[in-house]
GROMACS .gro file of C-alpha atoms in nm:
model
  356
    1UNK     CA    1   1.878  -3.906  -4.170
    2UNK     CA    2   2.067  -3.905  -3.843
    3UNK     CA    3   2.296  -3.633  -3.983
    4UNK     CA    4   2.007  -3.400  -4.071
    5UNK     CA    5   1.975  -3.226  -3.731
    6UNK     CA    6   2.349  -3.154  -3.725
    7UNK     CA    7   2.332  -3.019  -4.079
    8UNK     CA    8   2.044  -2.793  -3.986
    9UNK     CA    9   2.237  -2.656  -3.689
   10UNK     CA   10   2.552  -2.591  -3.892
   11UNK     CA   11   2.386  -2.390  -4.171
   12UNK     CA   12   2.322  -2.024  -4.077
   13UNK     CA   13   1.950  -1.945  -4.061
   14UNK     CA   14   2.006  -1.582  -4.160
   15UNK     CA   15   2.280  -1.353  -4.284
   16UNK     CA   16   2.563  -1.265  -4.046
   17UNK     CA   17   2.593  -0.922  -4.206
   18UNK     CA   18   2.390  -0.644  -4.050
   19UNK     CA   19   2.255  -0.402  -4.310
   20UNK     CA   20   2.322  -0.037  -4.220
   21UNK     CA   21   2.047   0.154  -4.048
   22UNK     CA   22   1.917   0.474  -4.204
   23UNK     CA   23   2.113   0.772  -4.075
   24UNK     CA   24   1.952   0.980  -3.803
   25UNK     CA   25   2.120   1.315  -3.735
   26UNK     CA   26   1.936   1.342  -3.402
   27UNK     CA   27   2.137   1.054  -3.250
   28UNK     CA   28   2.429   1.137  -3.022
   29UNK     CA   29   2.682   0.873  -2.904
   30UNK     CA   30   2.738   0.914  -2.531
   31UNK     CA   31   3.024   0.727  -2.362
   32UNK     CA   32   2.911   0.559  -2.041
   33UNK     CA   33   3.148   0.317  -1.867
   34UNK     CA   34   3.418   0.058  -1.942
   35UNK     CA   35   3.450   0.169  -2.304
   36UNK     CA   36   3.076   0.139  -2.367
   37UNK     CA   37   2.858   0.397  -2.533
   38UNK     CA   38   2.488   0.433  -2.610
   39UNK     CA   39   2.286   0.614  -2.875
   40UNK     CA   40   2.104   0.909  -2.719
   41UNK     CA   41   1.812   1.120  -2.837
   42UNK     CA   42   1.817   1.455  -2.658
   43UNK     CA   43   1.527   1.698  -2.699
   44UNK     CA   44   1.566   2.048  -2.560
   45UNK     CA   45   1.271   2.229  -2.403
   46UNK     CA   46   1.064   2.412  -2.660
   47UNK     CA   47   1.169   2.771  -2.710
   48UNK     CA   48   0.818   2.900  -2.646
   49UNK     CA   49   0.778   2.753  -2.298
   50UNK     CA   50   0.938   2.813  -1.961
   51UNK     CA   51   1.237   2.586  -1.902
   52UNK     CA   52   1.169   2.376  -1.592
   53UNK     CA   53   1.543   2.320  -1.538
   54UNK     CA   54   1.450   1.955  -1.504
   55UNK     CA   55   1.520   1.653  -1.722
   56UNK     CA   56   1.294   1.362  -1.807
   57UNK     CA   57   1.490   1.044  -1.881
   58UNK     CA   58   1.312   0.746  -2.034
   59UNK     CA   59   1.448   0.392  -1.994
   60UNK     CA   60   1.290   0.153  -2.245
   61UNK     CA   61   1.194  -0.211  -2.201
   62UNK     CA   62   1.327  -0.528  -2.352
   63UNK     CA   63   1.595  -0.627  -2.278
   64UNK     CA   64   1.749  -0.608  -2.624
   65UNK     CA   65   1.493  -0.356  -2.751
   66UNK     CA   66   1.533   0.014  -2.830
   67UNK     CA   67   1.364   0.353  -2.852
   68UNK     CA   68   1.082   0.312  -3.101
   69UNK     CA   69   0.951   0.589  -3.323
   70UNK     CA   70   0.629   0.616  -3.122
   71UNK     CA   71   0.832   0.645  -2.798
   72UNK     CA   72   1.017   0.945  -2.942
   73UNK     CA   73   0.697   1.105  -3.068
   74UNK     CA   74   0.526   1.066  -2.732
   75UNK     CA   75   0.808   1.184  -2.507
   76UNK     CA   76   0.878   1.483  -2.732
   77UNK     CA   77   0.552   1.618  -2.586
   78UNK     CA   78   0.727   1.668  -2.251
   79UNK     CA   79   0.975   1.906  -2.415
   80UNK     CA   80   0.670   2.120  -2.488
   81UNK     CA   81   0.610   2.118  -2.111
   82UNK     CA   82   0.958   2.260  -2.045
   83UNK     CA   83   1.148   1.937  -1.974
   84UNK     CA   84   1.481   1.843  -2.127
   85UNK     CA   85   1.398   1.496  -2.262
   86UNK     CA   86   1.663   1.223  -2.290
   87UNK     CA   87   1.597   0.880  -2.441
   88UNK     CA   88   1.856   0.619  -2.533
   89UNK     CA   89   1.897   0.276  -2.689
   90UNK     CA   90   2.042   0.032  -2.437
   91UNK     CA   91   2.382  -0.115  -2.517
   92UNK     CA   92   2.370  -0.378  -2.791
   93UNK     CA   93   2.036  -0.274  -2.936
   94UNK     CA   94   1.884  -0.020  -3.171
   95UNK     CA   95   2.145   0.235  -3.277
   96UNK     CA   96   2.378   0.164  -2.984
   97UNK     CA   97   2.694  -0.041  -3.054
   98UNK     CA   98   2.698  -0.416  -3.020
   99UNK     CA   99   2.945  -0.571  -2.779
  100UNK     CA  100   3.065  -0.914  -2.688
  101UNK     CA  101   2.774  -1.125  -2.567
  102UNK     CA  102   2.934  -1.144  -2.223
  103UNK     CA  103   2.907  -0.763  -2.198
  104UNK     CA  104   2.526  -0.779  -2.198
  105UNK     CA  105   2.438  -0.765  -1.829
  106UNK     CA  106   2.182  -0.599  -1.608
  107UNK     CA  107   2.460  -0.438  -1.403
  108UNK     CA  108   2.611  -0.297  -1.721
  109UNK     CA  109   2.277  -0.140  -1.812
  110UNK     CA  110   2.254   0.009  -1.464
  111UNK     CA  111   2.605   0.155  -1.494
  112UNK     CA  112   2.509   0.312  -1.828
  113UNK     CA  113   2.206   0.482  -1.672
  114UNK     CA  114   2.413   0.616  -1.383
  115UNK     CA  115   2.661   0.767  -1.631
  116UNK     CA  116   2.375   0.930  -1.824
  117UNK     CA  117   2.228   1.085  -1.509
  118UNK     CA  118   2.570   1.222  -1.411
  119UNK     CA  119   2.621   1.371  -1.756
  120UNK     CA  120   2.282   1.544  -1.757
  121UNK     CA  121   2.357   1.676  -1.409
  122UNK     CA  122   2.021   1.826  -1.315
  123UNK     CA  123   1.704   1.727  -1.127
  124UNK     CA  124   1.547   1.441  -1.318
  125UNK     CA  125   1.216   1.263  -1.359
  126UNK     CA  126   1.316   0.902  -1.422
  127UNK     CA  127   1.069   0.694  -1.626
  128UNK     CA  128   1.116   0.318  -1.664
  129UNK     CA  129   0.897   0.101  -1.886
  130UNK     CA  130   0.872  -0.280  -1.855
  131UNK     CA  131   1.232  -0.409  -1.814
  132UNK     CA  132   1.339  -0.043  -1.797
  133UNK     CA  133   1.165  -0.024  -1.459
  134UNK     CA  134   1.403  -0.295  -1.334
  135UNK     CA  135   1.703  -0.087  -1.448
  136UNK     CA  136   1.556   0.216  -1.270
  137UNK     CA  137   1.498   0.023  -0.947
  138UNK     CA  138   1.855  -0.111  -0.944
  139UNK     CA  139   2.008   0.227  -1.034
  140UNK     CA  140   1.826   0.395  -0.746
  141UNK     CA  141   2.012   0.167  -0.505
  142UNK     CA  142   2.307   0.398  -0.575
  143UNK     CA  143   2.337   0.743  -0.413
  144UNK     CA  144   2.464   0.861  -0.755
  145UNK     CA  145   2.112   0.820  -0.894
  146UNK     CA  146   1.928   0.941  -0.584
  147UNK     CA  147   2.133   1.262  -0.602
  148UNK     CA  148   1.957   1.361  -0.924
  149UNK     CA  149   1.619   1.188  -0.927
  150UNK     CA  150   1.326   1.395  -0.798
  151UNK     CA  151   1.036   1.174  -0.916
  152UNK     CA  152   1.014   0.816  -1.042
  153UNK     CA  153   0.757   0.681  -1.288
  154UNK     CA  154   0.721   0.306  -1.345
  155UNK     CA  155   0.506   0.203  -1.639
  156UNK     CA  156   0.405  -0.162  -1.669
  157UNK     CA  157   0.713  -0.289  -1.480
  158UNK     CA  158   0.848  -0.636  -1.544
  159UNK     CA  159   1.024  -0.869  -1.302
  160UNK     CA  160   1.189  -0.706  -1.005
  161UNK     CA  161   1.568  -0.757  -1.023
  162UNK     CA  162   1.684  -1.051  -0.816
  163UNK     CA  163   1.341  -1.213  -0.809
  164UNK     CA  164   1.244  -1.558  -0.930
  165UNK     CA  165   0.880  -1.622  -1.021
  166UNK     CA  166   0.858  -1.969  -0.866
  167UNK     CA  167   0.517  -2.132  -0.915
  168UNK     CA  168   0.296  -1.834  -0.833
  169UNK     CA  169   0.048  -1.790  -1.125
  170UNK     CA  170   0.037  -1.414  -1.062
  171UNK     CA  171   0.407  -1.400  -1.144
  172UNK     CA  172   0.397  -1.635  -1.442
  173UNK     CA  173   0.066  -1.601  -1.623
  174UNK     CA  174  -0.141  -1.323  -1.777
  175UNK     CA  175  -0.402  -1.239  -1.515
  176UNK     CA  176  -0.569  -0.936  -1.674
  177UNK     CA  177  -0.913  -1.016  -1.814
  178UNK     CA  178  -0.910  -0.751  -2.087
  179UNK     CA  179  -0.779  -0.911  -2.408
  180UNK     CA  180  -0.467  -0.782  -2.576
  181UNK     CA  181  -0.407  -0.756  -2.951
  182UNK     CA  182  -0.167  -1.049  -2.988
  183UNK     CA  183  -0.142  -1.152  -3.354
  184UNK     CA  184  -0.123  -1.510  -3.470
  185UNK     CA  185   0.229  -1.545  -3.613
  186UNK     CA  186   0.259  -1.600  -3.987
  187UNK     CA  187   0.456  -1.893  -4.124
  188UNK     CA  188   0.749  -1.659  -4.197
  189UNK     CA  189   0.746  -1.528  -3.840
  190UNK     CA  190   0.725  -1.878  -3.695
  191UNK     CA  191   1.013  -1.998  -3.912
  192UNK     CA  192   1.231  -1.719  -3.774
  193UNK     CA  193   1.126  -1.742  -3.410
  194UNK     CA  194   1.151  -2.122  -3.404
  195UNK     CA  195   1.455  -2.159  -3.630
  196UNK     CA  196   1.679  -2.425  -3.472
  197UNK     CA  197   1.977  -2.191  -3.460
  198UNK     CA  198   1.764  -1.917  -3.299
  199UNK     CA  199   1.660  -2.160  -3.026
  200UNK     CA  200   2.014  -2.291  -2.978
  201UNK     CA  201   2.159  -1.940  -2.981
  202UNK     CA  202   1.933  -1.823  -2.701
  203UNK     CA  203   2.013  -2.129  -2.489
  204UNK     CA  204   2.391  -2.124  -2.524
  205UNK     CA  205   2.605  -1.918  -2.283
  206UNK     CA  206   2.647  -1.548  -2.360
  207UNK     CA  207   2.936  -1.476  -2.595
  208UNK     CA  208   2.929  -1.815  -2.767
  209UNK     CA  209   3.070  -1.816  -3.120
  210UNK     CA  210   2.847  -2.090  -3.257
  211UNK     CA  211   2.553  -1.862  -3.338
  212UNK     CA  212   2.672  -1.501  -3.387
  213UNK     CA  213   2.449  -1.230  -3.247
  214UNK     CA  214   2.430  -1.073  -3.594
  215UNK     CA  215   2.249  -1.385  -3.718
  216UNK     CA  216   2.004  -1.364  -3.429
  217UNK     CA  217   1.942  -0.994  -3.491
  218UNK     CA  218   1.858  -1.065  -3.855
  219UNK     CA  219   1.624  -1.345  -3.750
  220UNK     CA  220   1.438  -1.087  -3.538
  221UNK     CA  221   1.299  -0.941  -3.860
  222UNK     CA  222   1.056  -0.648  -3.883
  223UNK     CA  223   0.769  -0.898  -3.908
  224UNK     CA  224   0.890  -1.078  -3.594
  225UNK     CA  225   0.921  -0.750  -3.407
  226UNK     CA  226   0.573  -0.642  -3.508
  227UNK     CA  227   0.436  -0.973  -3.385
  228UNK     CA  228   0.614  -0.933  -3.053
  229UNK     CA  229   0.484  -0.584  -2.982
  230UNK     CA  230   0.128  -0.652  -3.099
  231UNK     CA  231   0.052  -0.788  -2.753
  232UNK     CA  232   0.133  -0.443  -2.613
  233UNK     CA  233  -0.203  -0.310  -2.736
  234UNK     CA  234  -0.565  -0.374  -2.646
  235UNK     CA  235  -0.766  -0.580  -2.891
  236UNK     CA  236  -0.932  -0.349  -3.139
  237UNK     CA  237  -0.699  -0.058  -3.057
  238UNK     CA  238  -0.382  -0.147  -3.245
  239UNK     CA  239  -0.413   0.097  -3.537
  240UNK     CA  240  -0.090   0.271  -3.434
  241UNK     CA  241   0.097  -0.057  -3.480
  242UNK     CA  242   0.096   0.004  -3.855
  243UNK     CA  243   0.317   0.309  -3.796
  244UNK     CA  244   0.587   0.109  -3.614
  245UNK     CA  245   0.932   0.154  -3.770
  246UNK     CA  246   1.156  -0.138  -3.664
  247UNK     CA  247   1.529  -0.104  -3.599
  248UNK     CA  248   1.746  -0.373  -3.436
  249UNK     CA  249   1.614  -0.602  -3.167
  250UNK     CA  250   1.895  -0.815  -3.020
  251UNK     CA  251   1.786  -1.161  -2.893
  252UNK     CA  252   2.140  -1.226  -2.764
  253UNK     CA  253   2.118  -0.921  -2.536
  254UNK     CA  254   1.763  -1.014  -2.439
  255UNK     CA  255   1.861  -1.356  -2.306
  256UNK     CA  256   2.194  -1.257  -2.149
  257UNK     CA  257   2.056  -0.954  -1.966
  258UNK     CA  258   1.747  -1.144  -1.856
  259UNK     CA  259   1.959  -1.416  -1.698
  260UNK     CA  260   2.186  -1.168  -1.520
  261UNK     CA  261   1.891  -0.965  -1.385
  262UNK     CA  262   1.772  -1.267  -1.185
  263UNK     CA  263   2.111  -1.271  -1.010
  264UNK     CA  264   2.113  -0.898  -0.932
  265UNK     CA  265   2.062  -0.756  -0.585
  266UNK     CA  266   1.692  -0.715  -0.509
  267UNK     CA  267   1.618  -0.345  -0.450
  268UNK     CA  268   1.517  -0.233  -0.102
  269UNK     CA  269   1.426   0.132  -0.142
  270UNK     CA  270   1.119   0.199   0.071
  271UNK     CA  271   1.332   0.383   0.327
  272UNK     CA  272   1.633   0.499   0.125
  273UNK     CA  273   1.446   0.655  -0.167
  274UNK     CA  274   1.296   0.995  -0.084
  275UNK     CA  275   1.166   1.063  -0.435
  276UNK     CA  276   0.796   0.976  -0.478
  277UNK     CA  277   0.705   0.693  -0.717
  278UNK     CA  278   0.416   0.676  -0.963
  279UNK     CA  279   0.310   0.330  -1.085
  280UNK     CA  280   0.111   0.312  -1.409
  281UNK     CA  281  -0.064  -0.001  -1.539
  282UNK     CA  282  -0.257  -0.077  -1.858
  283UNK     CA  283  -0.587  -0.264  -1.856
  284UNK     CA  284  -0.491  -0.510  -2.132
  285UNK     CA  285  -0.141  -0.596  -2.010
  286UNK     CA  286   0.005  -0.932  -2.106
  287UNK     CA  287   0.263  -0.907  -1.825
  288UNK     CA  288   0.178  -1.120  -1.518
  289UNK     CA  289   0.030  -0.860  -1.285
  290UNK     CA  290   0.204  -0.993  -0.976
  291UNK     CA  291   0.534  -0.871  -1.116
  292UNK     CA  292   0.423  -0.510  -1.089
  293UNK     CA  293   0.275  -0.568  -0.744
  294UNK     CA  294   0.619  -0.675  -0.616
  295UNK     CA  295   0.738  -0.317  -0.659
  296UNK     CA  296   0.516  -0.208  -0.369
  297UNK     CA  297   0.751  -0.396  -0.135
  298UNK     CA  298   1.066  -0.254  -0.297
  299UNK     CA  299   0.985   0.114  -0.353
  300UNK     CA  300   0.783   0.395  -0.191
  301UNK     CA  301   0.494   0.401  -0.440
  302UNK     CA  302   0.286   0.707  -0.350
  303UNK     CA  303   0.043   0.700  -0.643
  304UNK     CA  304  -0.082   0.433  -0.882
  305UNK     CA  305  -0.295   0.473  -1.194
  306UNK     CA  306  -0.484   0.197  -1.376
  307UNK     CA  307  -0.555   0.308  -1.732
  308UNK     CA  308  -0.854   0.156  -1.904
  309UNK     CA  309  -0.844   0.090  -2.276
  310UNK     CA  310  -0.465   0.072  -2.307
  311UNK     CA  311  -0.218  -0.215  -2.301
  312UNK     CA  312   0.144  -0.275  -2.206
  313UNK     CA  313   0.252   0.009  -2.437
  314UNK     CA  314   0.060   0.274  -2.247
  315UNK     CA  315   0.118   0.546  -2.507
  316UNK     CA  316   0.046   0.322  -2.805
  317UNK     CA  317  -0.282   0.500  -2.882
  318UNK     CA  318  -0.396   0.865  -2.874
  319UNK     CA  319  -0.611   0.789  -2.569
  320UNK     CA  320  -0.317   0.636  -2.385
  321UNK     CA  321  -0.089   0.925  -2.481
  322UNK     CA  322  -0.331   1.178  -2.334
  323UNK     CA  323  -0.382   0.978  -2.013
  324UNK     CA  324  -0.011   0.913  -1.950
  325UNK     CA  325   0.098   1.266  -2.033
  326UNK     CA  326  -0.157   1.418  -1.796
  327UNK     CA  327  -0.080   1.167  -1.520
  328UNK     CA  328   0.296   1.233  -1.530
  329UNK     CA  329   0.266   1.613  -1.542
  330UNK     CA  330   0.016   1.617  -1.256
  331UNK     CA  331   0.243   1.388  -1.053
  332UNK     CA  332   0.555   1.597  -1.112
  333UNK     CA  333   0.368   1.919  -1.036
  334UNK     CA  334   0.226   1.778  -0.713
  335UNK     CA  335  -0.134   1.808  -0.832
  336UNK     CA  336  -0.410   1.558  -0.751
  337UNK     CA  337  -0.448   1.272  -0.996
  338UNK     CA  338  -0.735   1.280  -1.245
  339UNK     CA  339  -0.796   0.906  -1.190
  340UNK     CA  340  -0.845   0.706  -0.867
  341UNK     CA  341  -0.534   0.591  -0.683
  342UNK     CA  342  -0.537   0.218  -0.760
  343UNK     CA  343  -0.407  -0.028  -0.681
  344UNK     CA  344  -0.259   0.045  -0.340
  345UNK     CA  345  -0.021  -0.167  -0.137
  346UNK     CA  346  -0.319  -0.282   0.070
  347UNK     CA  347  -0.552  -0.356  -0.224
  348UNK     CA  348  -0.299  -0.511  -0.463
  349UNK     CA  349  -0.390  -0.877  -0.396
  350UNK     CA  350  -0.758  -0.812  -0.459
  351UNK     CA  351  -0.663  -0.610  -0.768
  352UNK     CA  352  -0.490  -0.916  -0.911
  353UNK     CA  353  -0.772  -1.152  -0.813
  354UNK     CA  354  -1.017  -0.926  -0.992
  355UNK     CA  355  -0.821  -0.962  -1.314
  356UNK     CA  356  -0.744  -0.593  -1.341
   0.00000   0.00000   0.00000
């Protein structure tokens, strides 16, 4: 019996062979830096509208996640507003190439974004969602990014780079009172998420050879991914979840990038960044609200919008899509917001205490 735990750890919990993804002719491989490349979705402005001569670049969350089908569908709507839309899978995830586990770093993701902005080479609205907001904040520390970025949109931002939550409940616990749509995991999902080799693989140093990242990617099955993103919706409003088309979520990248982000330089942009910043929050967010509030100290947030009836995935429902689309276009065009400006830097503590 004493040999059983060792036997369990030695036997692979999933295949080490990654099945091929369905081909997508819309994907373009863009080289970024240090031999890296990422899979890019580029959508030109619609032929029937006036070209704004401005790009909209979306940086997804995770880490280790990718551009989902509903992300592409939603952001394609901005091409109908005259924007050139660029979305991409971060290195190691989705359709982007895998690398050595030691190559999965926050700084590497920042360098990739800087290369993308340089390649586009035009005024850009930069949108960061969840962990993507952390990449955006770090990238804007560089004059290379500030050269191109005209407006910044942060949706449901996660931990600020370089920050450690400590014991503050607002930084560690769900504080929003509105319930999300978290699903109770099935036995199959639990067996994957709690597989001994999954747990060991996420605890070992990046680049270890004991648990290959391919095994971890296969353990993050479509059912596991669905379970993970279910909390991104409000309870009773998760119909769109059934349309989710999973690709490759990479737990190895998730853990390695997450660790490195805590060691990154904390952004200080309230003076250096001249581009205005829009902060957008969902009512049913599972993310500790204090994490978003920390961005008020790091960036010049000029407008904030609290969207009722939507969760962490703001555009996960038709209602959320309409609200976010209108809010971003109004912000870029310099028009008044349709919703109240909340929270503010002054009201943020009360906003958290009220469970909003």
